[in-house]
Coordinates of C-alpha atoms and ligand atoms in Angstrom, one line a residue:
M1478 CA 35.8 126.6 233.2
E1479 CA 35.0 129.4 234.1
P1480 CA 35.1 129.7 237.7
L1481 CA 34.3 133.0 238.3
P1482 CA 31.0 134.2 237.0
R1483 CA 30.3 131.4 240.2
G1484 CA 30.1 132.4 243.7
P1485 CA 32.2 131.5 246.1
G1486 CA 31.6 127.5 246.9
P1487 CA 33.4 124.4 248.8
A1488 CA 35.3 123.9 245.8
C1489 CA 37.3 126.4 245.6
P1490 CA 37.9 128.5 249.0
L1491 CA 41.5 129.8 248.9
T1492 CA 40.4 130.9 245.2
C1493 CA 37.9 133.0 246.5
L1494 CA 38.9 134.0 249.5
L1495 CA 42.3 135.6 247.8
L1496 CA 39.6 137.0 244.9
L1497 CA 37.5 137.8 247.5
S1498 CA 40.4 140.1 249.4
L1499 CA 41.5 141.6 246.3
P1500 CA 38.1 143.7 245.0
G1501 CA 38.1 145.3 241.2
V1502 CA 41.2 143.4 240.3
G1503 CA 39.1 140.1 240.0
A1504 CA 39.3 137.3 237.4
Q1505 CA 41.1 139.4 234.7
R1506 CA 44.5 139.2 237.1
S1507 CA 44.7 136.6 238.7
P1508 CA 48.3 136.0 239.5
T1509 CA 47.7 132.6 241.2
F1510 CA 46.9 131.1 237.8
Q1511 CA 49.7 128.3 237.2
L1512 CA 50.7 126.8 234.5
Q1513 CA 52.8 123.8 233.7
Q1514 CA 54.8 122.1 230.6
P1515 CA 57.4 120.6 232.2
Q1516 CA 58.3 118.3 229.4
D1517 CA 61.4 119.8 228.1
K1518 CA 61.1 116.8 224.2
V1519 CA 59.1 113.8 223.8
S1520 CA 60.0 111.4 221.1
A1521 CA 59.0 108.5 220.3
K1522 CA 58.9 106.3 217.2
A1523 CA 56.3 106.0 214.7
G1524 CA 53.2 104.8 215.1
E1525 CA 53.9 104.5 219.0
T1526 CA 51.2 107.1 220.9
I1527 CA 52.3 110.0 223.2
T1528 CA 51.8 111.8 225.3
L1529 CA 52.2 116.0 226.0
T1530 CA 51.7 117.2 229.9
C1531 CA 50.0 120.5 230.4
T1532 CA 48.6 121.7 234.3
T1533 CA 47.3 124.2 235.2
A1534 CA 46.5 124.8 239.2
G1535 CA 44.6 128.2 240.3
T1536 CA 41.6 130.2 239.1
G1537 CA 42.9 132.0 235.3
P1538 CA 40.9 134.3 233.3
A1539 CA 38.0 133.7 231.3
G1540 CA 39.0 132.2 227.5
P1541 CA 39.7 128.8 226.2
L1542 CA 43.0 126.0 226.7
K1543 CA 44.3 125.2 224.0
W1544 CA 47.3 122.8 222.0
L1545 CA 49.3 124.8 219.7
K1546 CA 51.7 123.0 217.1
G1547 CA 54.4 126.1 216.5
W1548 CA 55.0 129.0 217.0
G1549 CA 54.5 133.0 215.0
N1550 CA 52.7 132.4 211.9
E1551 CA 53.2 129.0 212.1
N1552 CA 51.3 127.7 214.9
E1553 CA 48.7 125.2 214.1
T1554 CA 45.9 124.9 216.9
I1555 CA 45.6 121.4 217.4
Y1556 CA 43.0 121.5 220.6
D1557 CA 40.9 123.1 221.3
Q1558 CA 38.3 122.6 224.5
N1559 CA 35.2 124.1 222.6
S1560 CA 36.6 120.9 219.6
P1561 CA 35.5 117.6 219.4
P1562 CA 38.1 115.2 220.6
T1563 CA 39.6 113.5 217.1
P1564 CA 41.2 109.1 217.5
H1565 CA 44.1 110.7 216.4
L1566 CA 44.5 112.9 219.8
T1567 CA 42.4 112.9 222.6
R1568 CA 42.0 114.2 226.3
A1569 CA 44.6 112.3 228.8
E1570 CA 41.4 113.5 231.1
P1571 CA 39.1 114.2 229.7
E1572 CA 36.7 115.5 232.7
S1573 CA 39.8 117.3 233.9
N1574 CA 40.2 121.3 235.1
T1575 CA 43.6 121.0 235.8
D1576 CA 44.8 118.9 234.1
F1577 CA 44.9 119.3 230.4
S1578 CA 47.9 116.3 228.6
I1579 CA 46.5 115.3 225.8
H1580 CA 47.5 111.3 224.2
I1581 CA 48.6 111.6 220.1
R1582 CA 48.1 108.5 218.7
D1583 CA 50.3 106.5 216.0
V1584 CA 52.6 109.9 215.3
H1585 CA 54.1 110.4 212.3
P1586 CA 56.8 111.7 211.5
K1587 CA 55.0 115.3 209.7
D1588 CA 53.8 115.5 214.1
A1589 CA 57.4 116.3 214.7
G1590 CA 57.3 119.6 216.1
T1591 CA 56.7 121.2 219.5
Y1592 CA 53.6 121.3 221.1
Y1593 CA 52.5 124.8 223.4
C1594 CA 49.7 124.7 226.2
V1595 CA 48.5 127.6 226.0
K1596 CA 46.1 129.7 228.2
F1597 CA 43.9 132.8 226.6
R1598 CA 42.4 135.5 227.8
K1599 CA 38.8 136.4 226.5
T1600 CA 39.0 140.3 225.1
R1601 CA 35.7 141.6 223.4
T1602 CA 37.6 141.5 219.9
M1603 CA 39.4 138.6 220.1
D1604 CA 41.8 135.5 222.3
E1605 CA 44.9 136.9 223.8
V1606 CA 47.6 134.2 224.9
F1607 CA 47.1 134.9 228.8
R1608 CA 49.9 131.6 229.9
R1609 CA 51.0 129.9 228.2
G1610 CA 54.1 126.2 228.8
N1611 CA 57.5 126.9 228.0
G1612 CA 56.7 124.1 224.8
T1613 CA 57.7 120.1 224.3
E1614 CA 59.5 119.4 221.6
V1615 CA 58.0 115.7 220.1
S1616 CA 60.6 114.5 217.6
I1617 CA 59.4 111.6 216.7
L1618 CA 62.3 108.5 215.5
A1619 CA 62.0 107.0 212.3
E1620 CA 64.1 104.2 210.5
P1621 CA 66.0 105.4 207.7
T1622 CA 65.1 103.7 204.5
R1623 CA 66.7 101.1 203.7
P1624 CA 69.9 101.8 201.9
V1625 CA 70.6 101.9 197.7
V1626 CA 74.7 101.7 196.1
S1627 CA 74.4 102.6 193.2
G1628 CA 77.8 102.2 191.1
P1629 CA 79.4 104.0 188.0
R1630 CA 77.3 104.2 185.5
H1631 CA 80.4 102.8 183.1
R1632 CA 82.1 100.1 183.7
A1633 CA 86.0 101.1 184.3
G1634 CA 89.1 98.5 183.8
P1635 CA 91.1 97.3 186.3
G1636 CA 92.9 99.6 187.8
Q1637 CA 90.7 102.3 187.6
S1638 CA 89.3 104.3 189.9
V1639 CA 85.3 103.3 190.6
S1640 CA 82.4 105.8 193.4
V1641 CA 80.1 103.8 194.7
T1642 CA 77.3 106.0 196.5
C1643 CA 74.5 104.4 199.7
M1644 CA 72.1 106.3 199.9
A1645 CA 69.3 105.8 203.1
G1646 CA 65.9 108.7 204.0
G1647 CA 63.9 109.3 205.8
F1648 CA 65.7 109.4 209.4
F1649 CA 65.1 110.6 212.7
P1650 CA 67.3 111.9 214.9
K1651 CA 69.8 113.6 212.6
D1652 CA 73.0 111.5 213.9
I1653 CA 73.7 108.5 211.7
G1654 CA 76.4 106.5 210.9
V1655 CA 78.2 104.8 207.2
K1656 CA 80.3 102.6 207.0
W1657 CA 81.8 100.6 203.8
L1658 CA 82.3 97.1 203.8
K1659 CA 84.6 95.3 200.7
D1660 CA 84.7 91.6 201.4
K1661 CA 84.1 91.8 205.1
A1662 CA 87.3 94.2 205.3
P1663 CA 86.4 98.3 206.9
I1664 CA 87.3 100.4 203.9
S1665 CA 87.1 104.4 204.5
A1666 CA 85.4 106.4 202.9
Q1667 CA 84.8 109.9 202.5
Q1668 CA 82.5 111.4 205.6
P1669 CA 78.7 111.2 204.8
Q1670 CA 77.0 113.9 204.2
V1671 CA 73.1 114.6 205.9
T1672 CA 70.6 116.5 203.8
P1673 CA 67.4 117.2 205.5
G1674 CA 64.9 115.1 204.1
Q1675 CA 61.5 115.2 202.6
T1676 CA 60.2 116.5 205.9
T1677 CA 61.4 118.7 208.6
S1678 CA 62.2 116.4 210.3
S1679 CA 64.0 113.8 208.6
Y1680 CA 67.0 113.5 207.0
N1681 CA 69.2 111.7 204.2
V1682 CA 72.3 110.5 204.3
S1683 CA 74.4 109.8 201.3
S1684 CA 78.4 107.7 201.7
T1685 CA 80.4 107.6 198.6
V1686 CA 83.4 105.1 198.7
T1687 CA 86.2 105.2 195.9
V1688 CA 87.8 102.0 194.7
T1689 CA 90.1 101.2 192.5
L1690 CA 89.4 97.7 190.3
Q1691 CA 91.5 94.9 190.7
K1692 CA 90.7 91.8 188.0
D1693 CA 89.9 89.7 190.5
D1694 CA 86.6 92.3 192.0
V1695 CA 84.6 90.2 189.6
R1696 CA 83.9 88.4 192.8
S1697 CA 83.8 91.3 195.2
Q1698 CA 81.5 92.8 196.8
L1699 CA 81.2 96.1 198.6
V1700 CA 78.4 96.3 202.1
C1701 CA 76.9 99.5 203.0
E1702 CA 75.9 99.8 206.3
V1703 CA 74.0 102.4 207.8
Q1704 CA 74.0 102.6 211.7
H1705 CA 70.6 104.4 213.2
R1706 CA 70.0 104.2 216.6
T1707 CA 66.2 103.5 215.8
L1708 CA 67.7 100.5 214.8
E1709 CA 68.6 97.0 216.0
A1710 CA 71.1 96.2 214.7
P1711 CA 72.0 98.0 211.1
L1712 CA 70.9 97.8 207.7
R1713 CA 72.8 96.4 204.9
E1714 CA 73.0 96.6 201.4
T1715 CA 75.6 95.1 198.4
Y1716 CA 77.1 95.9 195.6
Q1717 CA 78.5 93.3 193.9
L1718 CA 82.0 95.2 192.5
S1719 CA 81.1 93.3 188.4
K1720 CA 78.7 95.2 187.8
A1721 CA 81.2 98.0 187.9
L1722 CA 83.9 95.7 185.8
R1723 CA 85.5 95.6 182.7
V1724 CA 88.4 92.6 181.9
S1725 CA 89.0 92.6 178.4
P1726 CA 89.9 90.1 176.5
G1727 CA 93.3 88.7 175.1
I1728 CA 92.4 87.0 171.6
Q1729 CA 95.1 84.6 169.8
V1730 CA 94.9 83.5 166.7
V1731 CA 96.4 79.9 166.0
T1732 CA 96.8 77.5 163.0
D1733 CA 96.4 74.7 162.8
P1734 CA 98.6 73.5 161.7
R1735 CA 101.0 75.7 161.1
S1736 CA 101.3 77.3 158.9
P1737 CA 102.6 77.4 155.8
V1738 CA 100.3 74.5 154.7
E1739 CA 100.3 71.6 152.1
L1740 CA 97.9 71.9 149.5
N1741 CA 94.3 71.0 149.8
K1742 CA 95.1 70.7 153.1
T1743 CA 92.3 71.6 156.1
V1744 CA 93.0 73.7 158.5
N1745 CA 91.7 75.2 161.2
F1746 CA 91.4 78.5 162.2
S1747 CA 90.7 79.0 166.0
C1748 CA 90.7 82.1 168.1
H1749 CA 90.8 81.8 171.3
V1750 CA 88.8 84.7 173.6
R1751 CA 90.5 84.4 177.0
G1752 CA 89.6 86.2 180.1
F1753 CA 86.5 88.5 179.6
Y1754 CA 83.9 89.7 181.5
P1755 CA 81.1 90.4 180.8
R1756 CA 80.1 88.1 179.0
E1757 CA 78.7 89.6 176.4
V1758 CA 80.8 89.4 173.3
A1759 CA 80.5 88.8 169.7
V1760 CA 83.1 87.1 167.8
T1761 CA 83.3 87.8 164.1
W1762 CA 85.6 85.9 161.4
L1763 CA 86.6 87.8 158.1
E1764 CA 88.5 86.5 155.5
N1765 CA 90.3 89.2 153.4
G1766 CA 88.2 91.8 155.2
T1767 CA 85.1 90.2 153.5
E1768 CA 83.1 88.3 156.8
M1769 CA 82.8 84.7 156.5
K1770 CA 79.6 81.9 157.8
V1771 CA 80.7 80.6 161.0
E1772 CA 77.7 78.1 161.4
N1773 CA 79.0 76.6 165.3
T1774 CA 78.8 79.1 168.3
P1775 CA 80.6 79.5 170.7
Q1776 CA 80.8 78.6 173.7
V1777 CA 81.3 80.4 176.9
T1778 CA 82.8 79.0 179.2
E1779 CA 83.0 81.1 183.0
T1780 CA 87.5 80.3 184.3
R1781 CA 87.8 79.6 188.1
Q1782 CA 88.3 83.5 188.9
G1783 CA 84.7 84.1 187.4
L1784 CA 86.1 85.3 184.5
F1785 CA 85.2 83.7 180.4
E1786 CA 86.5 82.9 178.0
L1787 CA 85.3 81.3 174.7
Q1788 CA 87.4 79.3 171.4
S1789 CA 85.9 80.1 167.9
L1790 CA 87.0 78.3 165.5
V1791 CA 87.0 77.9 161.3
K1792 CA 87.7 75.6 158.7
V1793 CA 89.0 76.4 155.3
Q1794 CA 90.8 74.3 153.2
A1795 CA 93.6 75.2 151.7
M1796 CA 93.1 75.9 148.5
E1797 CA 95.3 77.2 145.9
E1798 CA 93.5 80.8 145.2
K1799 CA 93.2 80.5 148.6
N1800 CA 97.2 81.3 149.5
G1801 CA 98.1 84.2 151.0
S1802 CA 94.8 84.7 152.5
V1803 CA 93.8 87.1 155.4
F1804 CA 91.8 85.8 158.1
T1805 CA 90.6 87.5 160.6
C1806 CA 89.0 87.3 164.4
R1807 CA 87.4 90.4 165.5
V1808 CA 85.7 90.5 168.6
V1809 CA 83.5 92.7 170.0
H1810 CA 83.5 92.9 173.8
D1811 CA 81.1 94.1 175.8
G1812 CA 80.3 97.8 173.2
Q1813 CA 83.9 98.9 173.2
E1814 CA 85.3 98.7 170.2
P1815 CA 86.3 95.7 167.8
V1816 CA 89.3 94.3 168.5
S1817 CA 90.8 92.0 166.0
R1818 CA 93.9 89.1 165.8
M1819 CA 94.7 87.8 162.3
A1820 CA 96.1 85.0 160.8
T1821 CA 97.8 83.8 157.3
L1822 CA 97.3 80.9 155.4
Q1823 CA 100.8 80.2 153.9
I1824 CA 100.5 77.3 151.3
T1825 CA 102.9 75.8 150.3
A1826 CA 103.9 75.1 146.9
P1827 CA 103.4 71.3 145.5
A1828 CA 106.8 70.4 144.7
Q1829 CA 107.4 70.5 140.3
G1830 CA 108.1 68.0 137.8
E1831 CA 108.6 64.7 138.0
L1832 CA 108.5 64.4 141.9
N1833 CA 105.1 65.9 141.8
G1834 CA 103.3 63.3 142.4
L1835 CA 105.2 62.8 145.8
S1836 CA 105.0 65.9 147.5
Q1837 CA 101.6 65.9 147.4
G1838 CA 101.1 65.3 151.1
E1839 CA 102.8 62.2 150.9
N1840 CA 104.5 62.8 154.2
G1841 CA 105.2 58.6 154.2
S1842 CA 107.0 58.9 151.0
L1843 CA 109.2 61.5 152.1
F1844 CA 110.5 60.1 155.3
I1845 CA 111.6 56.3 153.5
I1846 CA 113.7 59.1 151.4
Y1847 CA 114.7 60.0 154.2
V1848 CA 115.7 56.9 156.0
V1849 CA 117.1 54.9 153.1
V1850 CA 119.1 58.7 152.4
G1851 CA 120.1 57.9 156.5
V1852 CA 121.0 54.3 155.8
I1853 CA 123.1 55.3 152.4
C1854 CA 125.6 57.8 154.6
T1855 CA 125.7 55.6 157.2
V1856 CA 127.0 52.7 155.3
L1857 CA 129.3 55.2 153.5
A1858 CA 130.4 56.6 156.7
L1859 CA 130.8 52.7 158.4
L1860 CA 132.8 52.7 154.5
V1861 CA 134.9 55.5 155.4
A1862 CA 135.4 54.7 158.9
A1863 CA 136.4 51.2 157.6
I1864 CA 139.1 52.1 155.1
L1865 CA 140.7 55.0 157.7
Y1866 CA 140.7 51.7 160.8
L1867 CA 142.1 49.9 158.0
I1868 CA 144.6 52.3 157.4
R1869 CA 145.2 52.7 160.7
A1870 CA 145.7 48.5 161.4
K1871 CA 148.1 48.9 158.7
Q1872 CA 150.5 51.6 160.7
S1873 CA 149.5 50.9 164.5
K1874 CA 152.4 48.4 166.0
G1875 CA 150.7 47.1 168.9
K1876 CA 148.1 49.4 169.4
S1877 CA 144.8 49.1 170.0
S1878 CA 142.9 51.7 168.0
P1879 CA 141.4 54.8 168.6
S1880 CA 139.2 54.8 164.9
A1881 CA 137.5 52.2 166.3
R1882 CA 136.2 54.6 169.4
L1883 CA 135.8 57.4 167.1
H1884 CA 133.4 55.9 165.3
E1885 CA 131.3 53.8 167.7
P1886 CA 128.9 57.5 168.4
E1887 CA 128.5 57.5 165.0
K1888 CA 127.0 54.0 164.6
S1889 CA 125.2 54.8 167.5
S1890 CA 123.5 58.0 166.6
E1891 CA 122.1 56.2 163.4
A1892 CA 119.0 55.0 164.4
T1893 CA 119.0 52.0 162.3
T1894 CA 122.0 49.4 162.5
Q1895 CA 122.7 48.6 158.7
E1896 CA 124.8 46.2 157.4
S1897 CA 127.6 47.0 155.7
D1898 CA 126.2 45.8 152.7
P1899 CA 127.5 47.2 149.2
N1900 CA 124.2 45.9 147.5
N1901 CA 123.1 49.4 149.3
L1902 CA 124.6 51.3 147.4
T1903 CA 122.4 49.9 144.0
Y1904 CA 119.5 49.9 146.0
A1905 CA 119.9 54.0 146.8
D1906 CA 120.3 54.9 143.9
L1907 CA 117.3 53.4 142.4
N1908 CA 115.2 55.6 144.2
F1909 CA 116.9 57.7 143.8
E1910 CA 114.6 58.7 140.1
R1911 CA 111.5 60.0 142.5
E1912 CA 113.2 62.4 144.6
R1913 CA 113.2 65.4 144.7
K1914 CA 115.9 68.1 143.0
T1915 CA 118.6 68.0 146.3
I1916 CA 118.1 64.3 145.9
R1917 CA 119.4 64.0 142.8
R1918 CA 121.7 66.6 143.3
M1919 CA 123.5 64.1 145.4
V1920 CA 123.1 61.3 142.9
E1921 CA 125.5 63.5 141.2
L1922 CA 127.8 63.9 143.5
S1923 CA 127.4 60.0 144.7
Q1924 CA 128.2 59.0 141.1
Q1925 CA 131.0 60.8 142.1
S1926 CA 133.0 59.7 145.5
E1927 CA 131.3 58.4 148.2
Y1928 CA 132.3 61.1 149.7
A1929 CA 130.2 63.4 148.4
C1930 CA 127.4 61.7 148.5
I1931 CA 128.2 62.0 152.3
Q1932 CA 127.7 65.8 151.5
S1933 CA 124.0 66.1 150.1
S1934 CA 122.2 63.8 152.3
P1935 CA 119.6 65.7 154.0
P1936 CA 118.9 64.0 157.9
P1937 CA 120.7 65.3 160.8
A1938 CA 121.8 61.9 161.6
G1939 CA 123.4 61.4 158.1
D1940 CA 124.7 64.5 158.6
D1941 CA 126.4 64.0 161.2
N1942 CA 127.8 61.5 159.7
L1943 CA 129.0 63.5 157.1
T1944 CA 130.4 66.6 158.2
Y1945 CA 132.2 63.5 160.8
A1946 CA 133.5 61.9 157.7
D1947 CA 134.0 65.5 156.1
L1948 CA 136.5 66.5 159.0
D1949 CA 138.3 62.9 158.8
M1950 CA 138.9 63.6 155.4
V1951 CA 140.1 67.2 156.0
H1952 CA 142.4 66.1 158.2
L1953 CA 143.7 63.7 157.0
S1954 CA 145.0 64.9 153.8
K1955 CA 146.1 67.7 155.7
A1956 CA 149.1 67.7 158.4
P1957 CA 146.8 67.5 161.8
R1958 CA 147.1 69.5 164.8
R1959 CA 147.8 67.3 168.2
P1960 CA 145.6 68.3 171.1
A1961 CA 147.1 65.1 172.5
P1962 CA 151.1 63.6 172.5
A1963 CA 151.6 60.6 170.7
P1964 CA 153.7 59.0 169.7
E1965 CA 152.9 57.3 166.4
E1966 CA 152.1 59.6 163.9
A1967 CA 149.0 57.3 162.3
S1968 CA 147.3 57.5 165.5
S1969 CA 148.1 61.4 166.4
E1970 CA 146.4 62.4 162.6
Y1971 CA 143.1 60.4 164.6
A1972 CA 143.0 61.9 167.7
S1973 CA 143.5 64.8 165.9
V1974 CA 140.1 64.0 164.2
Q1975 CA 138.4 62.8 167.6
I1976 CA 138.9 66.2 169.5
P1977 CA 136.9 68.4 167.3
R1978 CA 133.9 66.1 167.3
K1979 CA 133.3 65.2 170.3
Ligands
NAG556 C1 59.8 127.8 231.9 O1 60.9 128.5 231.2 C2 61.9 129.8 232.2 C3 62.6 130.1 231.5 O2 62.8 130.3 229.6 C4 62.7 128.6 233.5 O3 62.4 129.6 234.2 C5 61.6 127.4 233.6 O4 61.8 127.2 234.8 C6 60.6 126.6 232.4 N1 59.6 126.0 232.9 C7 59.6 125.1 232.6 C8 58.6 124.4 233.6 O5 59.9 123.9 232.7
NAG557 C1 49.0 131.9 215.0 O1 48.7 132.2 213.6 C2 47.9 133.6 213.4 C3 48.0 133.7 212.3 O2 48.8 132.4 211.3 C4 48.5 134.7 214.4 O3 47.9 135.9 213.8 C5 48.9 134.3 215.2 O4 49.1 136.0 216.0 C6 49.0 133.2 215.9 N1 49.3 132.9 217.1 C7 50.3 132.6 218.0 C8 50.4 132.2 219.0 O5 51.5 133.3 217.7
NAG558 C1 65.8 111.3 201.1 O1 66.1 110.3 200.5 C2 64.7 109.8 200.2 C3 64.5 108.2 199.4 O2 65.1 108.2 200.3 C4 64.6 110.6 198.6 O3 63.1 109.7 197.9 C5 64.4 112.0 198.9 O4 64.2 112.6 197.5 C6 65.3 112.8 199.2 N1 65.3 113.8 199.7 C7 66.1 114.5 199.6 C8 66.4 116.3 199.7 O5 67.5 114.5 199.4
NAG559 C1 93.6 69.6 144.8 O1 92.2 69.6 144.7 C2 91.5 70.8 143.9 C3 89.3 70.6 143.8 O2 89.4 69.9 144.6 C4 92.2 69.3 142.5 O3 91.6 69.5 141.5 C5 93.2 69.7 142.7 O4 94.1 68.7 141.8 C6 94.2 69.0 143.9 N1 95.3 69.2 144.1 C7 96.4 68.7 145.1 C8 97.6 69.0 144.5 O5 95.9 67.6 145.1
NAG560 C1 101.9 80.5 148.1 O1 102.7 82.3 148.4 C2 103.5 81.9 148.6 C3 104.1 83.3 149.1 O2 102.9 84.2 148.7 C4 105.1 80.9 147.1 O3 106.2 81.6 148.1 C5 104.2 79.6 147.2 O4 105.2 79.3 146.3 C6 102.5 79.9 147.2 N1 101.7 78.5 147.0 C7 101.1 77.5 146.0 C8 100.5 76.9 146.8 O5 101.3 78.2 145.4

């Protein structure tokens, strides 16, 4: 654009007139030259095309018109009238001498900045700035990157707090919102930190939330929600709280059958490891501190709450040399310190002497002995009752016998309804030979009297009878107190027995 050297023409009558009217000042200081850069701010999303407008009016001095990005030392010439167009940057009106607007295609965040439309004046040594526009601030709207949520480096247990951070970057403009949700319910977090990003026209954001863990957080999730003006819908990223949670197991060792056990029985030691998270767990068994071989690996199952549990089993033969052995279940969960629970194997001593055979796990035989003893004692109790009844019947005159009523519950409490057969005694005697020492004691005592025999009877039913009978005897021998007034002396003795038993 160098209109001045040309002579006056029909294209620019006003300029020419002015120039002619001001000889000497000439082209160097055309006061009518105007440069308009009307756009204050332009923003676009990355990839879009922007148009920067610049128009001139009037005739300026000799010198090029350029577009500069930035001012001062940071400036960069992005368009020069002399330079050829590029795919990135083209003139809007390539042929125009007054419209110097430019298109910038496929903008990137790096295109952000302030653009100046500048008219230079040629001097002898260099081009100097003649006029410039006010500048157009170009911002490239940039969407935030997909948020990245990171939890604590180490797991924590219920009741402890963990911090979870959400980060997104590369967005423009600076304003951004970050929200947190725990299981869809909003939770409060610290103010998000916005920092300059990788390029001058982008920002990074970081938001941290602190959560106190609970046992049932295995299924809980945190959601970080990033809202920005470039987004139609917020960006969401989920964090499973189970990644930060450790629930230590409850450990219990159960012995089946319960200790003490009989010799040569098989004992199951089971280690119940319950309610743990995460799944990683190692269970080992130690026998007196030495690791045992356990063939089957226990099955880990998941509970409804999302925790895990397992049961590890070892079978042990209750051999005499294992008496007092300590069996330890050692659990290492999630790389934590081992936790141990132990159980001691107690083996009952086999019965001594001639009764050895019976005591060797022959529960059936023992049971029979108990039944026999019980029957004998019942019979004896009945005998005592009968005697007492007879005595009373002699003494009573037309009174109903309270003794009969007294003894009835005792009969029913006995499991076996037994006829009062004196032969039973003989039968019992035969069995006594094979019985334990307690029974033997009974035999001795039973020889003394029926009453003594009752004392030694082991089963509870027999025991009841014993106490009862005993009380009867004592009360009979003493002068008993009378809780109920009774006219008859003999029957009153019976009433006194009745009361302490019920
Ligand atoms: C440029 O800025 C000046 C003041 O700084 C103002 O007077 C003028 O109107 C502005 N021009 C445009 C085109 O915005
Ligand atoms: C552009 O930068 C160069 C050197 O970096 C400097 O000499 C020149 O004056 C600057 N131009 C403007 C308009 O700031
Ligand atoms: C901004 O975030 C991006 C990832 O989003 C990351 O690569 C970059 O290092 C961050 N820059 C700063 C200054 O934090
Ligand atoms: C227990 O088993 C051993 C062999 O396993 C046997 O020698 C012993 O007699 C058994 N003891 C009893 C009381 O059954
Ligand atoms: C096992 O040991 C207990 C005490 O330590 C003892 O009472 C019991 O008799 C022992 N059993 C055997 C079978 O030796």
